[in-house]
């Protein structure tokens, strides 16, 4: 498999750590960038309530920042992000990695820095940004989005 060869070469160069086990590797490869369960659940509920939106729409802001919010209400200029607790370092559920810290700590820091940059750039461009942690109950998540529309 070509992907496996590329991973093996990257591991050999020390670009990222070799997985602790094949099971862990399979688990990490299964993480999705889009269409996560919390995101899909929120989208379905918003659609059921009659809201129409674009999903994963690429936006290029005048500042040059490129961003793909999970849910976008283009006419209202509302960008919604459903952030995973691990990947975006949730203050309630995020945790520091216990293995391969040399790789994960800077990676998660870059995610946090990018979130801050994107939120700031969208706000400067006149967008309303809604960030929802994956653990937020559905009614609260829907309320956060609908409140932004007022």
PDB file of C-alpha atoms in Angstrom, residues 1-9:
ATOM      1  CA  UNK A   1       0.000   0.000   0.000  1.00  0.00           C
ATOM      2  CA  UNK A   2       1.456   3.385  -1.039  1.00  0.00           C
ATOM      3  CA  UNK A   3       0.188   5.221   2.069  1.00  0.00           C
ATOM      4  CA  UNK A   4       1.853   2.683   4.304  1.00  0.00           C
ATOM      5  CA  UNK A   5       5.209   3.158   2.531  1.00  0.00           C
ATOM      6  CA  UNK A   6       4.965   6.942   2.889  1.00  0.00           C
ATOM      7  CA  UNK A   7       4.126   6.588   6.603  1.00  0.00           C
ATOM      8  CA  UNK A   8       7.041   4.214   7.145  1.00  0.00           C
ATOM      9  CA  UNK A   9       9.440   6.677   5.473  1.00  0.00           C
TER      10      UNK A   9
END
